[in-house]
PDB file of C-alpha atoms in Angstrom:
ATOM      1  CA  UNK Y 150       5.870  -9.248 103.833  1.00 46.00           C
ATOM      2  CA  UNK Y 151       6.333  -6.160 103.128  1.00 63.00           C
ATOM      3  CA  UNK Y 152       7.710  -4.348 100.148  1.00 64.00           C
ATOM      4  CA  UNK Y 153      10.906  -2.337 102.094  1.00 64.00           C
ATOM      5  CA  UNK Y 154      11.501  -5.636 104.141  1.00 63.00           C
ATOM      6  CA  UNK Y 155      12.168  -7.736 100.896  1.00 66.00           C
ATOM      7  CA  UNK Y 156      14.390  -4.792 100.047  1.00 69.00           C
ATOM      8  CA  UNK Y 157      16.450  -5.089 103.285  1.00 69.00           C
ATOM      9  CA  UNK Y 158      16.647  -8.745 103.115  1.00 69.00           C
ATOM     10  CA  UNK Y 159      17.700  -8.714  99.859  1.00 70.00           C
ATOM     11  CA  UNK Y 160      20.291  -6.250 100.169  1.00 70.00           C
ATOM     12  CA  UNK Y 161      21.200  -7.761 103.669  1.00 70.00           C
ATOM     13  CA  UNK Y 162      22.157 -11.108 101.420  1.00 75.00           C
ATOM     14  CA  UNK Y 163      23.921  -9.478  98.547  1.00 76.00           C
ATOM     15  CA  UNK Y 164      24.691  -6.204 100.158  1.00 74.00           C
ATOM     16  CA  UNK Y 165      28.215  -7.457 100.913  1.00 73.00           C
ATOM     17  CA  UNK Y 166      28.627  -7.752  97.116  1.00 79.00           C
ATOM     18  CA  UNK Y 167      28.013  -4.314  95.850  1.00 77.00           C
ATOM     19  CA  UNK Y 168      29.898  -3.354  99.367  1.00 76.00           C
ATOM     20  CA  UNK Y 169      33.127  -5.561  97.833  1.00 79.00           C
ATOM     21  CA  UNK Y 170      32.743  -4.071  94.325  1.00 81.00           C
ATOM     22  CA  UNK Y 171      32.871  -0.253  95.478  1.00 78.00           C
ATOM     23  CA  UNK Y 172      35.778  -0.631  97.732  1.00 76.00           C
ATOM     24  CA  UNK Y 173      37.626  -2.143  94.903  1.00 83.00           C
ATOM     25  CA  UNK Y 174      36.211   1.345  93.305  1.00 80.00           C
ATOM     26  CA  UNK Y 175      37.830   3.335  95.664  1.00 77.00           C
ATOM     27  CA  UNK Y 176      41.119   1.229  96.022  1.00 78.00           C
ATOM     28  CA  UNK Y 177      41.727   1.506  92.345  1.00 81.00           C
ATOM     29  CA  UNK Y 178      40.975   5.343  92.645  1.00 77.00           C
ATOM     30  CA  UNK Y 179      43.657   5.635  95.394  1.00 73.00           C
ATOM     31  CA  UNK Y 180      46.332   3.749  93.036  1.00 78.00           C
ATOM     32  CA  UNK Y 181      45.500   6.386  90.426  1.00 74.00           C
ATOM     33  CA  UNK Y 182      45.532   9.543  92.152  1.00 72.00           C
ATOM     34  CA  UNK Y 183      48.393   8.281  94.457  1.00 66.00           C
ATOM     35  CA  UNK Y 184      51.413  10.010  92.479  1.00 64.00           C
ATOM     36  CA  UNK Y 185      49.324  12.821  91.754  1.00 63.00           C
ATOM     37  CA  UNK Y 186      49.123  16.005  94.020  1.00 66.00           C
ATOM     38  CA  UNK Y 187      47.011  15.435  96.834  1.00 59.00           C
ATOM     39  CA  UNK Y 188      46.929  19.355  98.288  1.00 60.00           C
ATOM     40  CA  UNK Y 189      46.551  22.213  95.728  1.00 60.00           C
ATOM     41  CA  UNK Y 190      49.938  24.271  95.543  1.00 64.00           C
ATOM     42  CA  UNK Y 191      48.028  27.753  95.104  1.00 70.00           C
ATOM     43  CA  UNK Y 192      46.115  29.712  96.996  1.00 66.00           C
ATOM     44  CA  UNK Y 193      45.649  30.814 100.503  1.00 68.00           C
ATOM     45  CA  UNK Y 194      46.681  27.680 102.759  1.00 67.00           C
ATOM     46  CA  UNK Y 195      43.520  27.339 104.710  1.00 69.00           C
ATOM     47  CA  UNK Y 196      41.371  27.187 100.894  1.00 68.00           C
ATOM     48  CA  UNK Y 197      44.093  24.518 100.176  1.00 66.00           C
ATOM     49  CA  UNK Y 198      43.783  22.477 102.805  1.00 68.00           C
ATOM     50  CA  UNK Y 199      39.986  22.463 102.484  1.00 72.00           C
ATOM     51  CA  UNK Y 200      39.419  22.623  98.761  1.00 74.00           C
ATOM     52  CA  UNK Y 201      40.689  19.062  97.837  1.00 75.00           C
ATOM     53  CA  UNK Y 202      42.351  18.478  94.212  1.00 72.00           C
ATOM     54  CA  UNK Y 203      40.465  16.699  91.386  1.00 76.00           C
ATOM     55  CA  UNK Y 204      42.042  13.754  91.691  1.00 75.00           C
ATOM     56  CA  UNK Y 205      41.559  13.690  95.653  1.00 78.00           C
ATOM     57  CA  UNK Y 206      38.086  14.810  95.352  1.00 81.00           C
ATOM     58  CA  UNK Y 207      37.090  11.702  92.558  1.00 80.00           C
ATOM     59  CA  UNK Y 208      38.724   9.023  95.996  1.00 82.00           C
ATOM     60  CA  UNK Y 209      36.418  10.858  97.997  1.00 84.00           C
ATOM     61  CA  UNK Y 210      33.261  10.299  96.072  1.00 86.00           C
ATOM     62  CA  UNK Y 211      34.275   6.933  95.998  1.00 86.00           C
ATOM     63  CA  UNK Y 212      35.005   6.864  99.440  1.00 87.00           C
ATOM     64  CA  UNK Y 213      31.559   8.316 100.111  1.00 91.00           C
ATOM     65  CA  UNK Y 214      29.519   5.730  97.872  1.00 88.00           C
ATOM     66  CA  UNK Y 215      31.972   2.646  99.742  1.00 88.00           C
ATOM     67  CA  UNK Y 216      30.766   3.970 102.949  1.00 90.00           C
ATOM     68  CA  UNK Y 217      26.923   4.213 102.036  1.00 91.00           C
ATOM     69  CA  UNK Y 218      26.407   1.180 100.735  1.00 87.00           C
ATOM     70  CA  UNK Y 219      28.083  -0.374 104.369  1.00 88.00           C
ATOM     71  CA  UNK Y 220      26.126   1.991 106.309  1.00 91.00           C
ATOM     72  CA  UNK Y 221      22.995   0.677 104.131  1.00 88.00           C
ATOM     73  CA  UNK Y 222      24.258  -2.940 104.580  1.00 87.00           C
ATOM     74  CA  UNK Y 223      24.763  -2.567 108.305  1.00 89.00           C
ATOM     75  CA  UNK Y 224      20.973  -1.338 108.674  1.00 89.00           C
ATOM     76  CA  UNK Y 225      19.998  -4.019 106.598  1.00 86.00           C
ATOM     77  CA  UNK Y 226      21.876  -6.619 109.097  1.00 85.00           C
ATOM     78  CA  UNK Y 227      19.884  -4.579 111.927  1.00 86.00           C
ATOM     79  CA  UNK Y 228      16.310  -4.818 110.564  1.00 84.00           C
ATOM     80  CA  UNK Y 229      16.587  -8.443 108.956  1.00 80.00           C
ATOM     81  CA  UNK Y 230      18.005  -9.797 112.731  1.00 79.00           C
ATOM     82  CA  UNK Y 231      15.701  -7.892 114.308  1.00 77.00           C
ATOM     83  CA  UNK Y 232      12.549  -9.010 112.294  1.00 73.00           C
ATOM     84  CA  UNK Y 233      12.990 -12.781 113.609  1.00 68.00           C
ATOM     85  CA  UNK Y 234      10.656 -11.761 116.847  1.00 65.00           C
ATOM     86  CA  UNK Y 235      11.902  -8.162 118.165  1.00 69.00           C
ATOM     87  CA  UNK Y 236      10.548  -5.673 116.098  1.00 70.00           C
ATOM     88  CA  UNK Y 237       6.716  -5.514 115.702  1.00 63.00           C
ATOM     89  CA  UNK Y 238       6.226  -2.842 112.857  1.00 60.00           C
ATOM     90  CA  UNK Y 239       3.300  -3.777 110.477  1.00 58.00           C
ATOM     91  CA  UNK Y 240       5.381  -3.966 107.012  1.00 58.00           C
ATOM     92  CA  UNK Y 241       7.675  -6.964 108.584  1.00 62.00           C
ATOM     93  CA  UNK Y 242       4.873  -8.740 108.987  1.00 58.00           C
ATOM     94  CA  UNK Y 243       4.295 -10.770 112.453  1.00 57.00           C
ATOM     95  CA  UNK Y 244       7.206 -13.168 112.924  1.00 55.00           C
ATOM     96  CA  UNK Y 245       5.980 -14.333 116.614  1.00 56.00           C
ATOM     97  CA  UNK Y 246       8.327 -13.540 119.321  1.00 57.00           C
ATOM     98  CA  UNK Y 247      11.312 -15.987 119.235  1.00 55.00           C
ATOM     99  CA  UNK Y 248      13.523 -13.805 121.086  1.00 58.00           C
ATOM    100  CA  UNK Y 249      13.159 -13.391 124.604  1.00 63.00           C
ATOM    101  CA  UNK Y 250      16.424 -12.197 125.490  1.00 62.00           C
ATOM    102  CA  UNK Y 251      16.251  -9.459 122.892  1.00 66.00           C
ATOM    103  CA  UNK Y 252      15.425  -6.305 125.294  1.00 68.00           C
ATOM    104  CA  UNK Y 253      18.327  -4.432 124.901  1.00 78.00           C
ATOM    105  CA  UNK Y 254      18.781  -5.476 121.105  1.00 81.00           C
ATOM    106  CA  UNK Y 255      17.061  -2.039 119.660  1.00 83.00           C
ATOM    107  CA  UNK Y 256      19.227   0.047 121.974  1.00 84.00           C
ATOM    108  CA  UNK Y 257      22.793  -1.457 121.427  1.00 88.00           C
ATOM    109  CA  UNK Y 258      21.397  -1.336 117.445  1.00 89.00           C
ATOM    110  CA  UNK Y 259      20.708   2.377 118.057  1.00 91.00           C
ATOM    111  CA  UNK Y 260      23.943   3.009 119.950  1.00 93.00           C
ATOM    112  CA  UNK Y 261      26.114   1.003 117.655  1.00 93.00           C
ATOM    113  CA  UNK Y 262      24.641   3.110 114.615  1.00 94.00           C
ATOM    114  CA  UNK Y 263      25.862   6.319 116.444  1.00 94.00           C
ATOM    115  CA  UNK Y 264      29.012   5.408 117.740  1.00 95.00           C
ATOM    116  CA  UNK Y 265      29.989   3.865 113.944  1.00 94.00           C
ATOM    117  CA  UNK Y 266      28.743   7.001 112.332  1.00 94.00           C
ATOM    118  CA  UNK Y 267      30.877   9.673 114.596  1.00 94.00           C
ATOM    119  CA  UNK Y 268      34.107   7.488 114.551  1.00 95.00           C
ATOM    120  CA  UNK Y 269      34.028   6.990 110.686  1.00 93.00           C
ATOM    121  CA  UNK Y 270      32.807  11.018 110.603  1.00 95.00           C
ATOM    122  CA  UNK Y 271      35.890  11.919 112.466  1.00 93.00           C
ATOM    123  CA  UNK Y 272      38.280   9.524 110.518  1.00 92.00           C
ATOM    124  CA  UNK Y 273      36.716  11.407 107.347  1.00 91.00           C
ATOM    125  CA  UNK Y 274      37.323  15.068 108.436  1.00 91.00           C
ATOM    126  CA  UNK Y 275      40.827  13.544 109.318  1.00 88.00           C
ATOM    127  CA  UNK Y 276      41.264  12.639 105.991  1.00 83.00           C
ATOM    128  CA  UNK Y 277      39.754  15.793 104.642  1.00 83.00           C
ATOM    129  CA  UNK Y 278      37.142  13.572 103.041  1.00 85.00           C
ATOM    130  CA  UNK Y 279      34.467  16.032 103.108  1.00 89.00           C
ATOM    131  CA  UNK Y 280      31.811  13.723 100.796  1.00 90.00           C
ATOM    132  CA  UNK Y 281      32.469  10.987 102.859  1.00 92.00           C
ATOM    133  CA  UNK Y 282      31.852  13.118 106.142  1.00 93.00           C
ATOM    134  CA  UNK Y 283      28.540  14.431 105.191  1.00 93.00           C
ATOM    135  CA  UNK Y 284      27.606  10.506 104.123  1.00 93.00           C
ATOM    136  CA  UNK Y 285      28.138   9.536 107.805  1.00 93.00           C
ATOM    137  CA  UNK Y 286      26.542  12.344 109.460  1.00 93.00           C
ATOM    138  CA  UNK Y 287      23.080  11.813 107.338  1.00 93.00           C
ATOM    139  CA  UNK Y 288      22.653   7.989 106.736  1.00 92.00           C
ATOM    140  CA  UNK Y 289      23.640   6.298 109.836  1.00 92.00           C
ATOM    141  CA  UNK Y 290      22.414   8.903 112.538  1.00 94.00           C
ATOM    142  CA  UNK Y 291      19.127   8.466 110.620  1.00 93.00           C
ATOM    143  CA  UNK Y 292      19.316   5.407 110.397  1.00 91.00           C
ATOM    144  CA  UNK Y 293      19.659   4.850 113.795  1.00 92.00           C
ATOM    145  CA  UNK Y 294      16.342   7.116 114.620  1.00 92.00           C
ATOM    146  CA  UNK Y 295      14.583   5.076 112.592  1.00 88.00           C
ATOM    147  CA  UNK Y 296      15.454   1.797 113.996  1.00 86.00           C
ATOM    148  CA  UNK Y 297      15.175   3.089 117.551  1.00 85.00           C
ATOM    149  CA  UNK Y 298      11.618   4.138 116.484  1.00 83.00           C
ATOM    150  CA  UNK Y 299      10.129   1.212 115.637  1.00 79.00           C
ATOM    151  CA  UNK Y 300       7.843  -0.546 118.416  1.00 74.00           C
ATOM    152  CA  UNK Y 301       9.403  -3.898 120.096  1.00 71.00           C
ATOM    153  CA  UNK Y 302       7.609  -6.536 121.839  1.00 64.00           C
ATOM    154  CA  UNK Y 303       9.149  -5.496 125.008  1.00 60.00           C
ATOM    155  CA  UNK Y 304       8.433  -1.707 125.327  1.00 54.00           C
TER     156      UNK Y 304
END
């Protein structure tokens, strides 16, 4: 087995964990900045709308680390489910296909990726979480390249 799938499966088991821990991050970090100014007061209004506060901008790192480690979880989920007899790539090792009715697995994987990485993108930019935005836009759409590169026993 390889090396990267012990590091999926591992983080696929405790994943959830470090997922829980970072959105209790970023909940405490909204109770702290929440009586605090959330838009600067000065300055031309487009720069304050898109220049977010200190206190705004320390909820949006947190928001951006909460969201990477479930974007890394949910690839984690993908590869470990489809190790058990999809996926044939040399560092899972061969698991023997189990799975016949997994055909369309790798695509609704792929297409799940995107369609989770432009929703949570667009409720970002809604927030004006611009971190969090860039998080979405690089991790899961490459992500989902990645996983919809990998060779399956039925292509």
């Amino acid at each position: 087995m390889g090396l990267l799938m012990l590091f999926f499966g591992l983080f696929f088991m405790g994943g959830w964990a470090a997922a829980v821990a970072a959105l209790v991050h970023a909940v405490l970090a909204l109770v702290r900045i929440w009586p605090r100014d959330w838009v600067r007061r000065r300055g031309h209004p487009a720069v304050r709308l898109m220049a977010p506060t200190p206190a705004y901008l320390r909820l949006d790192v947190a928001l951006a680390v909460l969201a990477f480690l479930i974007d890394l979880w949910l690839v984690s989920v993908a590869i470990v489910f489809g190790s058990d007899g999809i996926f044939t790539e040399d560092w899972m090792g061969y698991p023997g296909m189990t799975d016949p009715s997994g055909q369309g697995y790798q695509a609704g994987v792929v297409s799940a990726l995107h369609t989770t990485a432009w929703w949570t993108f667009g409720i970002a930019v809604l927030c004006r979480c611009w971190i969090t935005a860039g998080v979405q836009v690089c991790v899961l759409p490459l992500a989902a390249w990645w996983i919809g590169s990998f060779d399956t026993y039925y292509t």
